[in-house]
PDB file of C-alpha atoms in Angstrom:
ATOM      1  CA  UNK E   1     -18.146 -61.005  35.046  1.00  0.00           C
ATOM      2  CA  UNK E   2     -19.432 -61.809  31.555  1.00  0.00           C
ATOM      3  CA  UNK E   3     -20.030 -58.444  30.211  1.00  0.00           C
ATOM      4  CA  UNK E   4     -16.391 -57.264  31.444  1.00  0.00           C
ATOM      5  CA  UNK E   5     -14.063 -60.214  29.778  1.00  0.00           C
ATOM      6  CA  UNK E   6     -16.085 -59.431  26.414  1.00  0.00           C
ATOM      7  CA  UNK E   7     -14.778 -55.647  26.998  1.00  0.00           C
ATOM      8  CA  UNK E   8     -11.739 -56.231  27.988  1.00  0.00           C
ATOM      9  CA  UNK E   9      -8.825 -55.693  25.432  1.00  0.00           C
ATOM     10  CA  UNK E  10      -6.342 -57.741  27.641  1.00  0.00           C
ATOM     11  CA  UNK E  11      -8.187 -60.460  27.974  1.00  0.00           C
ATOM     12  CA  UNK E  12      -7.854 -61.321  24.406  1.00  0.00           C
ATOM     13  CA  UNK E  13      -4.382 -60.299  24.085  1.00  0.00           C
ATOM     14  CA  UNK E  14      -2.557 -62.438  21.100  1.00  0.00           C
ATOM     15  CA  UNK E  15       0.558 -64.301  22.209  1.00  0.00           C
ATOM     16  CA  UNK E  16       2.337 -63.911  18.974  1.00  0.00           C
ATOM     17  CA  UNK E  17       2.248 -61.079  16.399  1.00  0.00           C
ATOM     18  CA  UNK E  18       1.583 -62.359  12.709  1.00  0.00           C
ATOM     19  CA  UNK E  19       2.286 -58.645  11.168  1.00  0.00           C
ATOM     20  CA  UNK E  20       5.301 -56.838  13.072  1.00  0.00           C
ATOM     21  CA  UNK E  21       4.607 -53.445  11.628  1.00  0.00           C
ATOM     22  CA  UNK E  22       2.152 -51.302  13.356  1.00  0.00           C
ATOM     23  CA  UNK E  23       1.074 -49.218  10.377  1.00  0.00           C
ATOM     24  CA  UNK E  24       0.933 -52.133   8.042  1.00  0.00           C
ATOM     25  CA  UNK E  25      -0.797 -54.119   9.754  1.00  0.00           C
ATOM     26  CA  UNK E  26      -3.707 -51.599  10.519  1.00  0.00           C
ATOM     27  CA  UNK E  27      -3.811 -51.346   6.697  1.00  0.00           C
ATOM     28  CA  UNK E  28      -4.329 -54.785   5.922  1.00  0.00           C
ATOM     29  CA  UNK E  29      -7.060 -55.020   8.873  1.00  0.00           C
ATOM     30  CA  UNK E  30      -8.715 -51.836   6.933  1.00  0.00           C
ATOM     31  CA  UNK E  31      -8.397 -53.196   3.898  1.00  0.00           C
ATOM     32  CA  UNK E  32     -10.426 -56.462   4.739  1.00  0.00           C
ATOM     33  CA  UNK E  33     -12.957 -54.589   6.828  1.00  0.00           C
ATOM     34  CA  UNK E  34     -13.534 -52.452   3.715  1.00  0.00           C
ATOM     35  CA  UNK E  35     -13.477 -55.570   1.216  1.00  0.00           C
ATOM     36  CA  UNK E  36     -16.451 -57.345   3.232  1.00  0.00           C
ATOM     37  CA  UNK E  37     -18.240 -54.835   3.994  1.00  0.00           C
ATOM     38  CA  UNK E  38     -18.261 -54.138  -0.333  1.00  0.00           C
ATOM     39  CA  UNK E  39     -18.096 -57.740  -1.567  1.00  0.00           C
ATOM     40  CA  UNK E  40     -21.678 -59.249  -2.636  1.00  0.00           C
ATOM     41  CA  UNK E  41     -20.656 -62.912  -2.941  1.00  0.00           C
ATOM     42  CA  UNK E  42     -20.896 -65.333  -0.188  1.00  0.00           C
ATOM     43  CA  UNK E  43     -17.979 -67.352  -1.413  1.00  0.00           C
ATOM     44  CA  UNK E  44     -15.871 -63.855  -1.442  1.00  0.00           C
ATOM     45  CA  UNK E  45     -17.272 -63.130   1.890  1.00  0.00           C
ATOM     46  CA  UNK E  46     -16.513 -66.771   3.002  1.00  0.00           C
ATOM     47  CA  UNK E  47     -12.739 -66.510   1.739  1.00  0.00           C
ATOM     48  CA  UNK E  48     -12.378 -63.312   4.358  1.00  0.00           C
ATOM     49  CA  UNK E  49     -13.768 -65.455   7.125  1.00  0.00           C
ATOM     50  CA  UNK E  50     -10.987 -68.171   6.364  1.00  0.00           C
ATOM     51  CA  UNK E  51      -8.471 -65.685   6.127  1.00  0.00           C
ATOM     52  CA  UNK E  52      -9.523 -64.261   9.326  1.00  0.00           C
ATOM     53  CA  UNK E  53      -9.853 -67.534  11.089  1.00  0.00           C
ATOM     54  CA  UNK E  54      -5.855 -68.401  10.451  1.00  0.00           C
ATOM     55  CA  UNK E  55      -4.783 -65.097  11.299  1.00  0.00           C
ATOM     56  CA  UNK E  56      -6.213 -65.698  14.395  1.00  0.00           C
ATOM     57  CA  UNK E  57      -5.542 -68.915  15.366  1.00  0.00           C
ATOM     58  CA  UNK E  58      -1.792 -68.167  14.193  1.00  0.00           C
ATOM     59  CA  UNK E  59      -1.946 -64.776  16.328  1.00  0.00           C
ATOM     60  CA  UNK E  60      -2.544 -67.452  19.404  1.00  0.00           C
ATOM     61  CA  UNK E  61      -5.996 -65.193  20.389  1.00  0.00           C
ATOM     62  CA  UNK E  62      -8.260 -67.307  22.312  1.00  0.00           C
ATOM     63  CA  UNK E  63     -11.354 -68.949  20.199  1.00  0.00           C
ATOM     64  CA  UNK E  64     -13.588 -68.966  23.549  1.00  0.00           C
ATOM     65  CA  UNK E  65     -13.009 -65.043  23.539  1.00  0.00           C
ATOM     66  CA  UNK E  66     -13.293 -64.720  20.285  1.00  0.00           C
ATOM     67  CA  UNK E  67     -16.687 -66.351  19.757  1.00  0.00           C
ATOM     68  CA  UNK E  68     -18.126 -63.985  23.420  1.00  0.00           C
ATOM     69  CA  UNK E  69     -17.403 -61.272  21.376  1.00  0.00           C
ATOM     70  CA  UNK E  70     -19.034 -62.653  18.113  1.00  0.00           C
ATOM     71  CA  UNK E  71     -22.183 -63.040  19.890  1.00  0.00           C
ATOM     72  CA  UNK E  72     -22.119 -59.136  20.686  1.00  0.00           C
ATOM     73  CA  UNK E  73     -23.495 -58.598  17.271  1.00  0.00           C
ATOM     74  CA  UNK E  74     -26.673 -60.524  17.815  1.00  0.00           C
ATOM     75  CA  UNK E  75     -28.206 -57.830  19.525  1.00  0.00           C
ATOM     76  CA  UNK E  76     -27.448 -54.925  16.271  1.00  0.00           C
ATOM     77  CA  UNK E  77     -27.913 -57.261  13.795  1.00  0.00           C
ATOM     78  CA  UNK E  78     -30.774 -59.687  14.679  1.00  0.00           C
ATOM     79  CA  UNK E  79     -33.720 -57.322  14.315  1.00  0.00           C
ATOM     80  CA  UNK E  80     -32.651 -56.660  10.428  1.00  0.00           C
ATOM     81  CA  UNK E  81     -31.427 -60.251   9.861  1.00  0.00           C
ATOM     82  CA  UNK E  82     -34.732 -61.776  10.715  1.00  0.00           C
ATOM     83  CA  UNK E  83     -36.831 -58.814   8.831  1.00  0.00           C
ATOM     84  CA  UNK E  84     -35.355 -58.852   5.520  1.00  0.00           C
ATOM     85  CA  UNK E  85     -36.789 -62.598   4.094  1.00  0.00           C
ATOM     86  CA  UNK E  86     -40.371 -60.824   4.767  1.00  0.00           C
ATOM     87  CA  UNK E  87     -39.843 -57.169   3.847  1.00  0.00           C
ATOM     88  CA  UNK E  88     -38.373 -57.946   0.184  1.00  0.00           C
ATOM     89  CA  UNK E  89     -40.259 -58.701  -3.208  1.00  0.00           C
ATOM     90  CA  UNK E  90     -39.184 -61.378  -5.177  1.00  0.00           C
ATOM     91  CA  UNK E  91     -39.427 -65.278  -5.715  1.00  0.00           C
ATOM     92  CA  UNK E  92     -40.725 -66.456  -2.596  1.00  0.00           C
ATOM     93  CA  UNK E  93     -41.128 -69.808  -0.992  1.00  0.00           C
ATOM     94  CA  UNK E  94     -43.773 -70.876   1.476  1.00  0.00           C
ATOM     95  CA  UNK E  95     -42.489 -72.496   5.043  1.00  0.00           C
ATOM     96  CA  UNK E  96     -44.375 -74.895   6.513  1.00  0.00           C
ATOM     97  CA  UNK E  97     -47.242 -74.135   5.112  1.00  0.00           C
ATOM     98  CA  UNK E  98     -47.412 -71.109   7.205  1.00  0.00           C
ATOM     99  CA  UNK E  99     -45.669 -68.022   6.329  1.00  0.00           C
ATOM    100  CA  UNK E 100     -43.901 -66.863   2.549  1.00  0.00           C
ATOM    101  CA  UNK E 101     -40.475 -65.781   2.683  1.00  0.00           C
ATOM    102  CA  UNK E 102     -38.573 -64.043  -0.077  1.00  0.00           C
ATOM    103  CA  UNK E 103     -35.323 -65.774  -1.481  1.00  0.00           C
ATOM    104  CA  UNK E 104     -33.684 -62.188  -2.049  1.00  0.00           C
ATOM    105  CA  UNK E 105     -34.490 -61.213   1.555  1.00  0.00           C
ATOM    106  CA  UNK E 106     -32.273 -64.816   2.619  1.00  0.00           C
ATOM    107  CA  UNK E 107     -29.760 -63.986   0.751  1.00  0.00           C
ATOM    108  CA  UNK E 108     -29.188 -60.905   1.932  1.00  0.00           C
ATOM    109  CA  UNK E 109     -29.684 -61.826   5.459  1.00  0.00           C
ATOM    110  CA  UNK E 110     -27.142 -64.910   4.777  1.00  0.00           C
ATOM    111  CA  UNK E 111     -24.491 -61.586   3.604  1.00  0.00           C
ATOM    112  CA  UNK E 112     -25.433 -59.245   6.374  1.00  0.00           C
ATOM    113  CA  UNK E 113     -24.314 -61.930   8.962  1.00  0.00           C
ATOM    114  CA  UNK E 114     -21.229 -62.940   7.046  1.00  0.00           C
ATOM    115  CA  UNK E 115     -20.655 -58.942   7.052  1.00  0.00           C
ATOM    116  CA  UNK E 116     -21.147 -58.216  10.511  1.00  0.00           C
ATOM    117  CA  UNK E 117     -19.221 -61.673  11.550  1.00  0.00           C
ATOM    118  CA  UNK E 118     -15.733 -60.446   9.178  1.00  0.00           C
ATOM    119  CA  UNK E 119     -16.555 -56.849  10.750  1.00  0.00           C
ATOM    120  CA  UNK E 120     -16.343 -58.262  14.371  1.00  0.00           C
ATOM    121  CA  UNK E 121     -13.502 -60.419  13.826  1.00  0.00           C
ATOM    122  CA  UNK E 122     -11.290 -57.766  12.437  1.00  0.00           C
ATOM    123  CA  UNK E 123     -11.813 -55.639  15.170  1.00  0.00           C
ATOM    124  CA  UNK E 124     -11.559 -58.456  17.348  1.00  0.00           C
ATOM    125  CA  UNK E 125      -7.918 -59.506  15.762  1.00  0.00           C
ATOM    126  CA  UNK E 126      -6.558 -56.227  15.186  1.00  0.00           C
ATOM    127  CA  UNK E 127      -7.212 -54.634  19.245  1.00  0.00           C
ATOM    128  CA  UNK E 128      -6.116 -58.662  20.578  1.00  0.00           C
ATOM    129  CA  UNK E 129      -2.294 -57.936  17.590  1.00  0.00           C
ATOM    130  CA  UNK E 130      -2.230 -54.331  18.868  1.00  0.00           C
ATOM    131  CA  UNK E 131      -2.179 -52.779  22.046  1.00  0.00           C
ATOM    132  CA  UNK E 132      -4.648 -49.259  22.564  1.00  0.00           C
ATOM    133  CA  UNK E 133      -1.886 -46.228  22.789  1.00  0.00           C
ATOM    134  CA  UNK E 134      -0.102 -47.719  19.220  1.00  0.00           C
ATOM    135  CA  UNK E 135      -3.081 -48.498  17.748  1.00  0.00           C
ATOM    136  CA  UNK E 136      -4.476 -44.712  18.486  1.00  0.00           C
ATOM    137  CA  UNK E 137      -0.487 -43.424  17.228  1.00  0.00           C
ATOM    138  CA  UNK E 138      -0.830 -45.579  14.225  1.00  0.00           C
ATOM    139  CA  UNK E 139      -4.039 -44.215  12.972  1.00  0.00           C
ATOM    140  CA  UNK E 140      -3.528 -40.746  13.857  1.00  0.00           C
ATOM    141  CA  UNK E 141       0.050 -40.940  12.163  1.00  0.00           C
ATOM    142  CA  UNK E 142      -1.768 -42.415   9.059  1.00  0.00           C
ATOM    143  CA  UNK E 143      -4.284 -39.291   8.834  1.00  0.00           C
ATOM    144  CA  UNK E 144      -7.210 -40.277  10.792  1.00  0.00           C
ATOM    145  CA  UNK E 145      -8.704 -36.731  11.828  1.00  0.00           C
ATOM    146  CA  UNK E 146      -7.758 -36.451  15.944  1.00  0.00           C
ATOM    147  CA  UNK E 147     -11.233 -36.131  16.877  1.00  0.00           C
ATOM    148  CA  UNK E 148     -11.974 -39.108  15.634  1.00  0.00           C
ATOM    149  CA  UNK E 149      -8.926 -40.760  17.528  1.00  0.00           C
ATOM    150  CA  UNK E 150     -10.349 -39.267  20.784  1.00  0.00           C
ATOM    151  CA  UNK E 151     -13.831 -40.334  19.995  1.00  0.00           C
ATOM    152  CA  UNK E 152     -12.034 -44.280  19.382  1.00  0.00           C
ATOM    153  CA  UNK E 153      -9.617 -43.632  22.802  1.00  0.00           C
ATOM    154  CA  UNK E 154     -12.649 -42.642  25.076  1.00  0.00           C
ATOM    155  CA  UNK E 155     -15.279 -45.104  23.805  1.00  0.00           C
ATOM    156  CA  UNK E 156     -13.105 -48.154  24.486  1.00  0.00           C
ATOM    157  CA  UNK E 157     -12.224 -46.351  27.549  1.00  0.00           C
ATOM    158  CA  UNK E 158     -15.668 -46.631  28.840  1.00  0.00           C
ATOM    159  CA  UNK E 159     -16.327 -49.948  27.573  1.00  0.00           C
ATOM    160  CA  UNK E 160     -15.017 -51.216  30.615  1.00  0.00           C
ATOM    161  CA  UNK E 161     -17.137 -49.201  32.863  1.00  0.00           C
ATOM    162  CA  UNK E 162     -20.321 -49.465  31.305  1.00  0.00           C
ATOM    163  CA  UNK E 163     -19.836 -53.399  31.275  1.00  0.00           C
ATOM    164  CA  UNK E 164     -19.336 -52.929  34.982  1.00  0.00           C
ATOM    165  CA  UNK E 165     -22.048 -50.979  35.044  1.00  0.00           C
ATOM    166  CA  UNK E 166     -23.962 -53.848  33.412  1.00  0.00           C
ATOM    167  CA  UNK E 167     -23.033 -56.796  35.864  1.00  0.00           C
ATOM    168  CA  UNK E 168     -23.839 -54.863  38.992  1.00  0.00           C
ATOM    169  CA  UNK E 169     -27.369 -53.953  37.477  1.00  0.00           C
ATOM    170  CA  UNK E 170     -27.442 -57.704  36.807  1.00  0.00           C
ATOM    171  CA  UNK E 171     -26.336 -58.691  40.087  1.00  0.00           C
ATOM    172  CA  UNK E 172     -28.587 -56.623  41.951  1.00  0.00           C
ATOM    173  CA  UNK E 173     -31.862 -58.087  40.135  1.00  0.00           C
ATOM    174  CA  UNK E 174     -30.351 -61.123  40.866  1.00  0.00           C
ATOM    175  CA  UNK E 175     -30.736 -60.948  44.346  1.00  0.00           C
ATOM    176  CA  UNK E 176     -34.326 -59.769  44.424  1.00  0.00           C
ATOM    177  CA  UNK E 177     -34.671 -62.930  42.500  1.00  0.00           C
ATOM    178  CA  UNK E 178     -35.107 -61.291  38.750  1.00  0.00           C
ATOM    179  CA  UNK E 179     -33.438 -63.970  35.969  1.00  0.00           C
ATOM    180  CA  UNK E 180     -32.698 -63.029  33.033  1.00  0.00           C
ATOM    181  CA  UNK E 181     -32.513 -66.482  31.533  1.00  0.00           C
ATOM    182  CA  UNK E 182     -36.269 -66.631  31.236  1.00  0.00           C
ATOM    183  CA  UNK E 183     -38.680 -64.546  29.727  1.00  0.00           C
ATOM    184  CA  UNK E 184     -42.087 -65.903  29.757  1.00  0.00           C
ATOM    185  CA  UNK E 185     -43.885 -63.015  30.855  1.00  0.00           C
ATOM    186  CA  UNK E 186     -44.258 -59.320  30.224  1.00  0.00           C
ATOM    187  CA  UNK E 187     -42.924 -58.132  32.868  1.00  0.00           C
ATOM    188  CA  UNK E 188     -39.536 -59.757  32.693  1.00  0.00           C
ATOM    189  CA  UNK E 189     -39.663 -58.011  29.293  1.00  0.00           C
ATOM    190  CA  UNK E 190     -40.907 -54.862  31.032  1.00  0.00           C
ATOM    191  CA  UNK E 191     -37.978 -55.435  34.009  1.00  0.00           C
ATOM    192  CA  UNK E 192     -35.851 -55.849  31.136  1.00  0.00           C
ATOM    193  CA  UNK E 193     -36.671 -52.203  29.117  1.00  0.00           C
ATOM    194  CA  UNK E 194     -36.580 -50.465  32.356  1.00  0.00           C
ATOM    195  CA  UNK E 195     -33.070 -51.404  32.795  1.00  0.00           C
ATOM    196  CA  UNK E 196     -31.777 -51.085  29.564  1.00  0.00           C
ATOM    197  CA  UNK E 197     -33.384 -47.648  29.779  1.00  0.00           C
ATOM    198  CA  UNK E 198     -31.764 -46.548  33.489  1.00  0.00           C
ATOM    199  CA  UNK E 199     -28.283 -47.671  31.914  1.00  0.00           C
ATOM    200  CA  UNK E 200     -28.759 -45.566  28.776  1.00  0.00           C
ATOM    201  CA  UNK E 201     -29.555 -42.145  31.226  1.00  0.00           C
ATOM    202  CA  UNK E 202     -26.715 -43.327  33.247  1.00  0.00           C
ATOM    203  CA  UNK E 203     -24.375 -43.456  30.511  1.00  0.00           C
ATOM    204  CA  UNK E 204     -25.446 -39.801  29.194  1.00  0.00           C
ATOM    205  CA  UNK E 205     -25.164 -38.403  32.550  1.00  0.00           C
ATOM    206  CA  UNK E 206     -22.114 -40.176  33.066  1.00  0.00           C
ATOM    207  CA  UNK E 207     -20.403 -38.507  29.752  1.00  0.00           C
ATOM    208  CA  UNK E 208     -21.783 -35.406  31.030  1.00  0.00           C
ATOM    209  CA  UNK E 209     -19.584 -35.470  33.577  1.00  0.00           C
ATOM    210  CA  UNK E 210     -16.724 -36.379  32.086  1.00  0.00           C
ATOM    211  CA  UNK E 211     -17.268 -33.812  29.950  1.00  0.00           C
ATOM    212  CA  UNK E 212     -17.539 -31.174  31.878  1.00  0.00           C
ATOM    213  CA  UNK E 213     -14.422 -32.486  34.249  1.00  0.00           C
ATOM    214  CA  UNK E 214     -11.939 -32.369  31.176  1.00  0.00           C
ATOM    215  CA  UNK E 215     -13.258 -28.897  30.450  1.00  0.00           C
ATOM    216  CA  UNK E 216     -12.596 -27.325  33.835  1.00  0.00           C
ATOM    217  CA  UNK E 217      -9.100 -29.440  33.764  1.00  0.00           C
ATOM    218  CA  UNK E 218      -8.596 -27.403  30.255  1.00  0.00           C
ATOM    219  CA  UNK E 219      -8.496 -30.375  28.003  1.00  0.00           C
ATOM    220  CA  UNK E 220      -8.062 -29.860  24.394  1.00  0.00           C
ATOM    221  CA  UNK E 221      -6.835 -31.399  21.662  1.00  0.00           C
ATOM    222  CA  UNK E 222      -3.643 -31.931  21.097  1.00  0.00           C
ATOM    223  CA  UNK E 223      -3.392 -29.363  18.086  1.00  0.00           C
ATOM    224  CA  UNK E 224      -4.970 -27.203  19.827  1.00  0.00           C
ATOM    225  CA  UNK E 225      -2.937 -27.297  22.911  1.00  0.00           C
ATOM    226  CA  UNK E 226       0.461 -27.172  20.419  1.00  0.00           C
ATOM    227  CA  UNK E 227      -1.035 -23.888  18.974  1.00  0.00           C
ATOM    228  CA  UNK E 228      -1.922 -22.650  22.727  1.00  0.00           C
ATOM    229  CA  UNK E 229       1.247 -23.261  23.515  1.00  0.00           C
ATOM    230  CA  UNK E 230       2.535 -21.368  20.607  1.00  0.00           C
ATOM    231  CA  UNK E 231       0.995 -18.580  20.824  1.00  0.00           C
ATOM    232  CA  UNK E 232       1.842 -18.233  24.888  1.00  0.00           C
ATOM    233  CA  UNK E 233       5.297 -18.359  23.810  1.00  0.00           C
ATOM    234  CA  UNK E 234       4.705 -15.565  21.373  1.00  0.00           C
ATOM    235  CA  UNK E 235       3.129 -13.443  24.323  1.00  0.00           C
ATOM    236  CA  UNK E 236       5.543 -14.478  26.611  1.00  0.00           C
ATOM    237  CA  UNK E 237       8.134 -13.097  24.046  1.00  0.00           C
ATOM    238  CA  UNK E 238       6.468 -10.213  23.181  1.00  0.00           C
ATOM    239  CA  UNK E 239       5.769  -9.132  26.800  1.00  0.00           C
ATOM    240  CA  UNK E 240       9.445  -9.457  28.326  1.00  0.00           C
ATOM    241  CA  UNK E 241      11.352  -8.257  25.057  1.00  0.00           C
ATOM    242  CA  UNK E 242      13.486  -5.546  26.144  1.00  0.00           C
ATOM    243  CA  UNK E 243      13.646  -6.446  29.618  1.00  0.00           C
ATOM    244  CA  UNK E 244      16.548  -8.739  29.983  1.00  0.00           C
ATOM    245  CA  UNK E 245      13.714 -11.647  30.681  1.00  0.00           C
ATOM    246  CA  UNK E 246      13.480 -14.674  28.816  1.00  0.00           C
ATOM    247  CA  UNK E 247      10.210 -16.909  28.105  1.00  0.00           C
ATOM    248  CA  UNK E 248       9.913 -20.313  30.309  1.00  0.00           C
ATOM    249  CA  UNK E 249      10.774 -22.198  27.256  1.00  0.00           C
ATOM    250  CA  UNK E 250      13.786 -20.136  26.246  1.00  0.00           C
ATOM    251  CA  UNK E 251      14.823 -20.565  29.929  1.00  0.00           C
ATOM    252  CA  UNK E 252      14.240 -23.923  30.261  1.00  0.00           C
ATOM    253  CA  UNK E 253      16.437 -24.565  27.103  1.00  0.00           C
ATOM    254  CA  UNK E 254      19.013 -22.474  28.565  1.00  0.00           C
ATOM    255  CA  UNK E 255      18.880 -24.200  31.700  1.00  0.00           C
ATOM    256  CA  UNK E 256      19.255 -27.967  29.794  1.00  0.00           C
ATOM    257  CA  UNK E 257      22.025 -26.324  28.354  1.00  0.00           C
ATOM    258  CA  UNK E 258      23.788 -25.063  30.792  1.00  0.00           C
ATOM    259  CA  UNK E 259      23.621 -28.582  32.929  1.00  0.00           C
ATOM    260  CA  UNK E 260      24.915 -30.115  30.014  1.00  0.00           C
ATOM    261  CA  UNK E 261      28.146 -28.168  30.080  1.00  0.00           C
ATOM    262  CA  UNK E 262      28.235 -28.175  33.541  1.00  0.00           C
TER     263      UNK E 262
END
């Protein structure tokens, strides 16, 4: 389905790495992500699209996936990209005879796009150059706090489903002869809400239970489960000293050790 290739990680997988290094090449990805998202020219902005474009193309990432997932920021984007040439003062010009638009609020439009185009491809090129687990290790290794790691893990984790998700709602309007390629009436726009609405309470109920599933399995972070385990090993200590006992790390030590001499 549509919604699942644009998703799916593995779909866009590069053939050929441009950067080797893990850690350095997250760094360079961050450091363009932060330089467009700052820069105010669109020749500057223009220079990270070309650089973009031949990492890319040299990473061997395919330009049909690419430009799905380009189109995913239509959707964030559009509502501001359109408002801004009628919401800003300034020197205006009229169109058409019709309606005035400000030449500040085109401008910035022209630099949100370029923004949010550089922001998608850099996400786009560093998850098709690095695969999930090293690209979680890389930025947890490099400070990242480890909640946000797990937030990262889990939402491209469910990606996947809700895309699923997605194409069977779309499916099954399909077949009671809903399409979603036009919209000349309010209540395709009214089909429309409803479902974007029954996938948003689907989605919270769904984390819900997720939620509540990883509790009752005891999840926890992984600092927290290293200082669990600590202080276990503390109380198992404490509670067979003087007995003859050893903890189930101590013995399990002992026990590697003793194979090995065996």
């Amino acid at each position: 389905m549509f919604c699942g290739c644009l998703f799916d990680a593995a779909s866009g997988e590069a053939k050929r790495r441009v950067i080797e290094s893990d850690r350095l090449r997250v760094a360079f990805v961050l450091a363009l992500l932060v330089t467009a998202v700052t820069l105010r020219s669109p020749i500057g902005l223009l220079g990270v699209l070309i650089v973009l474009a031949g990492l890319i193309s040299r990473s061997g990432i395919r330009w049909s996936y690419v430009m799905r997932r380009t189109f995913l920021i239509l959707p964030f984007g559009l509502l501001t990209v359109l408002s801004l040439p009628f919401v800003l003062s300034g020197p205006s010009v009229d169109l058409f005879g019709m309606v005035t638009v400000s030449l500040e609020g085109m401008r910035k439009s022209a630099l949100l796009v370029q923004k949010l185009w550089a922001a998608n491809w850099c996400i786009t090129f560093l998850l098709g150059t690095t695969p999930q687990d090293r690209l979680f290790r890389t930025l947890k290794a490099m400070g990242m706090p480890p909640v946000l790691v797990v937030m990262m893990s889990f939402t491209l984790r469910y990606l996947s489903v809700l895309a699923e998700e997605v194409d069977s709602m779309i499916l099954s309007q399909k077949a009671r002869g809903f399409s979603f390629r036009i919209f000349d009436s309010w209540s395709n726009y009214k089909r429309a809400g409803q479902l974007l609405g029954v996938l948003l309470i689907r989605s919270m109920q769904r984390s819900i239970r997720v939620h509540q599933a990883m509790i009752a399995r005891g999840y926890t972070l992984a600092e927290d489960r290293k200082k669990l385990a600590v202080k276990a090993e503390e109380q198992g200590g404490m509670e067979y000293a003087g007995t003859g006992h050893r903890s189930g790390k101590s013995q399990f030590l002992l026990s590697g050790q003793n194979k090995s001499s065996a």
